[in-house]
Amino acid sequence: MTIGLMIFYLWPVAQTFFYSFTKSGPFGGHTWIGTANYRALLDEPSVGQAVANTLLYTTIQLAGIPLAVLLAALLNQRGLRGRSVYRTLYFLPVVTMPVAVAMLWRWMYNGDYGLVNQLLSTIGVQGTHWASDPSVALYALAAIGIWMALGYNMVIFLAGLQGIPATYYEAAAIDGASPARTFFRITVPLLSPSIFFATVLTMINSLQMFDLAYMMMSTPGSAAGTANPALPRVRTISYLFYQKAFVEHDLGFGAAVAFVLLAFILVMTVLQFRLQRKWVHYA
């Protein structure tokens, strides 16, 4: 296990860190250039936009966790008919390939014949080209991300809910507590370890988001979605790494972007573990 960890995880990280201090030649090979790639990150306009896009996308994904908590609490109610069917339907997007999800939502978001605009037209609302409108494209992708992660987070929360003793709810019912008060005073505090776990996973996955943006932004006949006018407002850090390293063939700059993303994820994860001491209840 240790050898596998070093070969498939630690060595690629070390290699990426080394290449971030080099510049690739046009015919292969690399030249040591020191911290030039990291200094170039500060002067590259697309880097700042990619960081802002990634942070906004991650924030929206984290805002979807309360929805998963609420739905899990509803599905956990005793006597609910069809509970297994609901759980299966919510979990289907989790096991569906991102390519298939992107193809489905590209059809639904189509500005001319998409299902979303068809539904909006029934209430007199004029839709837009959701995947190519710079003002809404990132929010449209974030909605897909929430939909895809909803089932996974619900499974985590359902497992946590089943570990809460029923005596707490019986005592609350005897005291005359309302369902809302029971939810916020008993369910949420005792579910906080599961919420923390889902928050960490959601943040890490969101900061690395690439495949969904790539598939939604790609246009037939163009390179990596460059013909899509919404690309600058949707391009994430991982997408920028792909574009720099594999489209523009600037492997050194791409490696610097990847390592900065790794360091940022590490810092944010450590920060979350520090802050969880103030709101997560393990008793």
Tab-separated table of C-alpha atoms in Angstrom:
chain	number	residue	atom	x	y	z
A	1	MET	CA	0.000	0.000	0.000
A	2	THR	CA	2.817	2.390	0.872
A	3	ILE	CA	4.559	1.734	-2.445
A	4	GLY	CA	1.307	2.296	-4.347
A	5	LEU	CA	0.688	5.541	-2.472
A	6	MET	CA	4.150	6.818	-3.338
A	7	ILE	CA	3.923	5.811	-7.005
A	8	PHE	CA	0.399	6.982	-7.817
A	9	TYR	CA	0.005	9.963	-5.445
A	10	LEU	CA	3.197	11.346	-3.925
A	11	TRP	CA	5.434	11.018	-6.974
A	12	PRO	CA	3.008	12.854	-9.345
A	13	VAL	CA	2.723	15.673	-6.787
A	14	ALA	CA	6.508	15.967	-6.530
A	15	GLN	CA	6.879	15.802	-10.308
A	16	THR	CA	4.234	18.502	-10.820
A	17	PHE	CA	5.995	20.706	-8.277
A	18	PHE	CA	9.286	20.296	-10.145
A	19	TYR	CA	7.769	21.014	-13.558
A	20	SER	CA	6.168	24.189	-12.201
A	21	PHE	CA	9.695	25.677	-12.116
A	22	THR	CA	10.434	24.762	-15.722
A	23	LYS	CA	9.427	25.752	-19.245
A	24	SER	CA	8.728	23.085	-21.840
A	25	GLY	CA	10.465	23.207	-25.195
A	26	PRO	CA	8.580	23.066	-28.515
A	27	PHE	CA	9.956	19.565	-29.189
A	28	GLY	CA	9.887	18.238	-25.639
A	29	GLY	CA	12.272	18.589	-22.757
A	30	HIS	CA	12.233	21.353	-20.190
A	31	THR	CA	14.368	24.241	-18.999
A	32	TRP	CA	14.694	25.446	-15.412
A	33	ILE	CA	13.309	28.988	-15.089
A	34	GLY	CA	12.865	29.269	-11.315
A	35	THR	CA	9.744	31.035	-10.050
A	36	ALA	CA	8.899	32.654	-13.389
A	37	ASN	CA	5.707	30.611	-13.795
A	38	TYR	CA	4.448	31.649	-10.359
A	39	ARG	CA	5.220	35.296	-11.090
A	40	ALA	CA	3.376	34.944	-14.385
A	41	LEU	CA	0.319	33.739	-12.461
A	42	LEU	CA	0.043	37.173	-10.880
A	43	ASP	CA	0.124	38.912	-14.292
A	44	GLU	CA	-2.248	36.544	-16.113
A	45	PRO	CA	-5.777	38.074	-16.222
A	46	SER	CA	-7.446	34.715	-16.752
A	47	VAL	CA	-6.077	33.416	-13.442
A	48	GLY	CA	-7.988	35.925	-11.339
A	49	GLN	CA	-11.190	35.287	-13.255
A	50	ALA	CA	-10.734	31.518	-12.909
A	51	VAL	CA	-10.225	31.830	-9.146
A	52	ALA	CA	-13.351	33.991	-8.825
A	53	ASN	CA	-15.377	31.539	-10.935
A	54	THR	CA	-14.177	28.580	-8.870
A	55	LEU	CA	-14.941	30.257	-5.544
A	56	LEU	CA	-18.415	31.303	-6.701
A	57	TYR	CA	-19.175	27.805	-7.979
A	58	THR	CA	-17.949	26.270	-4.712
A	59	THR	CA	-20.047	28.676	-2.642
A	60	ILE	CA	-23.184	27.749	-4.573
A	61	GLN	CA	-22.416	24.039	-4.158
A	62	LEU	CA	-22.029	24.470	-0.393
A	63	ALA	CA	-25.379	26.281	-0.341
A	64	GLY	CA	-26.934	23.074	-1.702
A	65	ILE	CA	-26.057	21.117	1.454
A	66	PRO	CA	-28.992	22.514	3.506
A	67	LEU	CA	-31.308	21.307	0.722
A	68	ALA	CA	-29.842	17.806	1.021
A	69	VAL	CA	-30.286	17.906	4.816
A	70	LEU	CA	-33.930	18.932	4.460
A	71	LEU	CA	-34.718	16.264	1.866
A	72	ALA	CA	-32.945	13.593	3.918
A	73	ALA	CA	-34.995	14.560	6.970
A	74	LEU	CA	-38.201	14.296	4.930
A	75	LEU	CA	-37.231	10.890	3.546
A	76	ASN	CA	-36.347	9.684	7.036
A	77	GLN	CA	-39.873	10.170	8.350
A	78	ARG	CA	-41.609	7.065	9.593
A	79	GLY	CA	-44.443	5.733	7.492
A	80	LEU	CA	-43.299	7.419	4.285
A	81	ARG	CA	-44.440	5.320	1.341
A	82	GLY	CA	-42.084	4.735	-1.579
A	83	ARG	CA	-38.991	5.718	0.421
A	84	SER	CA	-36.736	3.336	-1.519
A	85	VAL	CA	-37.996	4.685	-4.833
A	86	TYR	CA	-37.253	8.282	-3.808
A	87	ARG	CA	-33.781	7.344	-2.608
A	88	THR	CA	-33.034	5.587	-5.894
A	89	LEU	CA	-34.244	8.506	-7.990
A	90	TYR	CA	-32.165	11.006	-6.008
A	91	PHE	CA	-29.066	8.802	-6.217
A	92	LEU	CA	-29.237	8.117	-9.969
A	93	PRO	CA	-27.309	11.296	-10.962
A	94	VAL	CA	-24.434	10.207	-8.699
A	95	VAL	CA	-23.801	7.009	-10.669
A	96	THR	CA	-24.431	8.599	-14.073
A	97	MET	CA	-21.387	9.470	-16.165
A	98	PRO	CA	-20.677	13.233	-16.304
A	99	VAL	CA	-20.653	13.053	-20.106
A	100	ALA	CA	-24.207	11.684	-20.139
A	101	VAL	CA	-25.287	14.315	-17.614
A	102	ALA	CA	-23.772	17.090	-19.738
A	103	MET	CA	-25.494	15.811	-22.889
A	104	LEU	CA	-28.833	15.732	-21.076
A	105	TRP	CA	-28.508	19.222	-19.659
A	106	ARG	CA	-27.197	20.721	-22.897
A	107	TRP	CA	-30.469	19.632	-24.440
A	108	MET	CA	-32.490	20.943	-21.494
A	109	TYR	CA	-30.619	24.282	-21.515
A	110	ASN	CA	-30.873	24.762	-25.272
A	111	GLY	CA	-32.162	28.251	-25.947
A	112	ASP	CA	-34.258	27.256	-28.977
A	113	TYR	CA	-35.948	23.972	-28.053
A	114	GLY	CA	-34.728	23.133	-24.539
A	115	LEU	CA	-37.097	21.820	-21.901
A	116	VAL	CA	-36.205	24.579	-19.419
A	117	ASN	CA	-37.276	27.348	-21.805
A	118	GLN	CA	-40.363	25.372	-22.803
A	119	LEU	CA	-41.452	25.203	-19.163
A	120	LEU	CA	-40.679	28.883	-18.613
A	121	SER	CA	-42.738	29.845	-21.666
A	122	THR	CA	-45.813	28.264	-20.093
A	123	ILE	CA	-45.716	30.950	-17.363
A	124	GLY	CA	-44.838	33.759	-19.749
A	125	VAL	CA	-41.098	33.928	-19.012
A	126	GLN	CA	-38.636	34.338	-21.859
A	127	GLY	CA	-35.690	32.005	-21.395
A	128	THR	CA	-32.126	32.445	-22.598
A	129	HIS	CA	-29.284	30.340	-23.953
A	130	TRP	CA	-28.304	29.064	-20.533
A	131	ALA	CA	-24.988	27.448	-21.477
A	132	SER	CA	-23.716	30.356	-23.595
A	133	ASP	CA	-25.063	33.418	-21.772
A	134	PRO	CA	-22.116	34.831	-19.751
A	135	SER	CA	-24.416	36.274	-17.094
A	136	VAL	CA	-26.099	32.981	-16.173
A	137	ALA	CA	-23.869	30.165	-17.460
A	138	LEU	CA	-21.989	29.616	-14.198
A	139	TYR	CA	-25.220	29.533	-12.193
A	140	ALA	CA	-26.685	27.066	-14.684
A	141	LEU	CA	-23.671	24.784	-14.224
A	142	ALA	CA	-23.874	25.160	-10.445
A	143	ALA	CA	-27.500	24.011	-10.539
A	144	ILE	CA	-26.390	20.862	-12.361
A	145	GLY	CA	-23.637	20.340	-9.795
A	146	ILE	CA	-26.108	20.551	-6.919
A	147	TRP	CA	-28.420	18.102	-8.688
A	148	MET	CA	-25.547	15.649	-9.237
A	149	ALA	CA	-24.300	15.803	-5.618
A	150	LEU	CA	-27.715	15.824	-3.965
A	151	GLY	CA	-28.133	12.049	-3.840
A	152	TYR	CA	-24.647	11.398	-2.440
A	153	ASN	CA	-25.073	13.970	0.325
A	154	MET	CA	-28.509	12.603	1.145
A	155	VAL	CA	-27.077	9.107	1.656
A	156	ILE	CA	-24.560	10.556	4.126
A	157	PHE	CA	-27.260	12.459	5.994
A	158	LEU	CA	-29.674	9.522	6.040
A	159	ALA	CA	-26.966	7.406	7.667
A	160	GLY	CA	-26.423	10.144	10.231
A	161	LEU	CA	-30.132	10.534	10.915
A	162	GLN	CA	-30.532	6.834	11.605
A	163	GLY	CA	-27.856	7.145	14.280
A	164	ILE	CA	-29.825	9.749	16.258
A	165	PRO	CA	-31.672	8.046	19.186
A	166	ALA	CA	-35.449	8.255	18.895
A	167	THR	CA	-35.683	9.156	22.590
A	168	TYR	CA	-34.646	12.726	21.782
A	169	TYR	CA	-37.609	13.175	19.458
A	170	GLU	CA	-39.973	11.510	21.922
A	171	ALA	CA	-38.845	13.881	24.673
A	172	ALA	CA	-39.293	16.861	22.338
A	173	ALA	CA	-42.812	15.710	21.439
A	174	ILE	CA	-43.706	15.391	25.132
A	175	ASP	CA	-42.440	18.945	25.728
A	176	GLY	CA	-44.616	20.187	22.859
A	177	ALA	CA	-41.769	21.221	20.541
A	178	SER	CA	-42.849	22.079	16.996
A	179	PRO	CA	-41.382	20.151	14.029
A	180	ALA	CA	-39.306	23.171	13.024
A	181	ARG	CA	-37.896	23.597	16.532
A	182	THR	CA	-37.154	19.869	16.736
A	183	PHE	CA	-35.355	20.029	13.418
A	184	PHE	CA	-33.106	22.955	14.347
A	185	ARG	CA	-32.560	22.038	18.001
A	186	ILE	CA	-32.110	18.277	17.720
A	187	THR	CA	-31.649	17.088	14.148
A	188	VAL	CA	-29.175	19.685	12.891
A	189	PRO	CA	-26.843	19.692	15.956
A	190	LEU	CA	-26.708	15.896	16.148
A	191	LEU	CA	-26.252	15.682	12.385
A	192	SER	CA	-23.389	18.212	12.402
A	193	PRO	CA	-20.611	15.556	12.034
A	194	SER	CA	-22.254	14.310	8.837
A	195	ILE	CA	-22.783	17.882	7.632
A	196	PHE	CA	-19.112	18.632	8.258
A	197	PHE	CA	-18.038	15.535	6.325
A	198	ALA	CA	-20.275	16.425	3.369
A	199	THR	CA	-19.048	20.026	3.469
A	200	VAL	CA	-15.400	18.988	3.201
A	201	LEU	CA	-16.085	16.602	0.315
A	202	THR	CA	-18.273	19.133	-1.505
A	203	MET	CA	-15.665	21.871	-1.209
A	204	ILE	CA	-12.831	19.650	-2.472
A	205	ASN	CA	-14.883	18.343	-5.409
A	206	SER	CA	-16.143	21.810	-6.327
A	207	LEU	CA	-12.681	23.372	-6.306
A	208	GLN	CA	-11.564	20.674	-8.774
A	209	MET	CA	-14.584	20.938	-11.062
A	210	PHE	CA	-13.579	20.430	-14.694
A	211	ASP	CA	-15.456	17.726	-16.596
A	212	LEU	CA	-18.885	19.343	-16.341
A	213	ALA	CA	-17.595	22.750	-17.459
A	214	TYR	CA	-15.623	21.189	-20.306
A	215	MET	CA	-18.579	19.216	-21.643
A	216	MET	CA	-21.076	22.053	-21.268
A	217	MET	CA	-18.791	24.672	-22.829
A	218	SER	CA	-17.385	22.578	-25.680
A	219	THR	CA	-18.564	23.426	-29.171
A	220	PRO	CA	-18.173	21.123	-32.167
A	221	GLY	CA	-15.298	22.306	-34.352
A	222	SER	CA	-13.704	24.497	-31.661
A	223	ALA	CA	-10.808	23.833	-29.307
A	224	ALA	CA	-11.881	23.235	-25.707
A	225	GLY	CA	-14.972	25.402	-25.981
A	226	THR	CA	-13.094	28.536	-27.060
A	227	ALA	CA	-15.996	29.532	-29.343
A	228	ASN	CA	-18.424	29.708	-26.405
A	229	PRO	CA	-18.820	33.350	-25.306
A	230	ALA	CA	-19.559	32.260	-21.734
A	231	LEU	CA	-16.253	30.422	-21.306
A	232	PRO	CA	-14.374	33.250	-19.491
A	233	ARG	CA	-17.177	33.431	-16.899
A	234	VAL	CA	-17.244	29.655	-16.429
A	235	ARG	CA	-13.560	28.700	-16.722
A	236	THR	CA	-12.467	27.194	-13.392
A	237	ILE	CA	-8.927	26.705	-12.094
A	238	SER	CA	-8.892	23.088	-13.254
A	239	TYR	CA	-10.156	24.166	-16.665
A	240	LEU	CA	-7.411	26.790	-16.833
A	241	PHE	CA	-4.837	24.108	-16.007
A	242	TYR	CA	-6.148	21.946	-18.850
A	243	GLN	CA	-6.162	24.845	-21.285
A	244	LYS	CA	-2.641	25.998	-20.451
A	245	ALA	CA	-1.052	22.560	-20.215
A	246	PHE	CA	-2.792	20.571	-22.949
A	247	VAL	CA	-4.215	23.134	-25.384
A	248	GLU	CA	-1.526	25.814	-25.310
A	249	HIS	CA	1.175	23.232	-24.387
A	250	ASP	CA	2.623	25.428	-21.649
A	251	LEU	CA	3.249	22.525	-19.266
A	252	GLY	CA	5.267	24.548	-16.773
A	253	PHE	CA	2.581	27.198	-16.336
A	254	GLY	CA	-0.066	24.492	-16.139
A	255	ALA	CA	1.899	22.689	-13.456
A	256	ALA	CA	2.116	25.922	-11.467
A	257	VAL	CA	-1.656	26.354	-11.722
A	258	ALA	CA	-2.202	22.752	-10.573
A	259	PHE	CA	0.129	23.090	-7.596
A	260	VAL	CA	-1.434	26.377	-6.498
A	261	LEU	CA	-4.831	24.663	-6.619
A	262	LEU	CA	-3.476	21.780	-4.537
A	263	ALA	CA	-2.062	24.184	-1.952
A	264	PHE	CA	-5.333	26.140	-1.839
A	265	ILE	CA	-7.397	22.980	-1.291
A	266	LEU	CA	-5.014	21.937	1.484
A	267	VAL	CA	-5.278	25.306	3.225
A	268	MET	CA	-9.074	25.404	2.952
A	269	THR	CA	-9.390	21.848	4.287
A	270	VAL	CA	-7.159	22.587	7.270
A	271	LEU	CA	-9.188	25.744	7.928
A	272	GLN	CA	-12.417	23.748	7.878
A	273	PHE	CA	-11.028	21.266	10.388
A	274	ARG	CA	-10.036	24.132	12.663
A	275	LEU	CA	-13.441	25.830	12.437
A	276	GLN	CA	-15.418	22.619	12.942
A	277	ARG	CA	-14.483	22.671	16.634
A	278	LYS	CA	-16.923	25.566	17.092
A	279	TRP	CA	-20.024	24.073	15.491
A	280	VAL	CA	-19.670	20.273	15.179
A	281	HIS	CA	-21.069	18.259	18.097
A	282	TYR	CA	-19.722	14.727	18.479
A	283	ALA	CA	-21.396	13.955	21.813
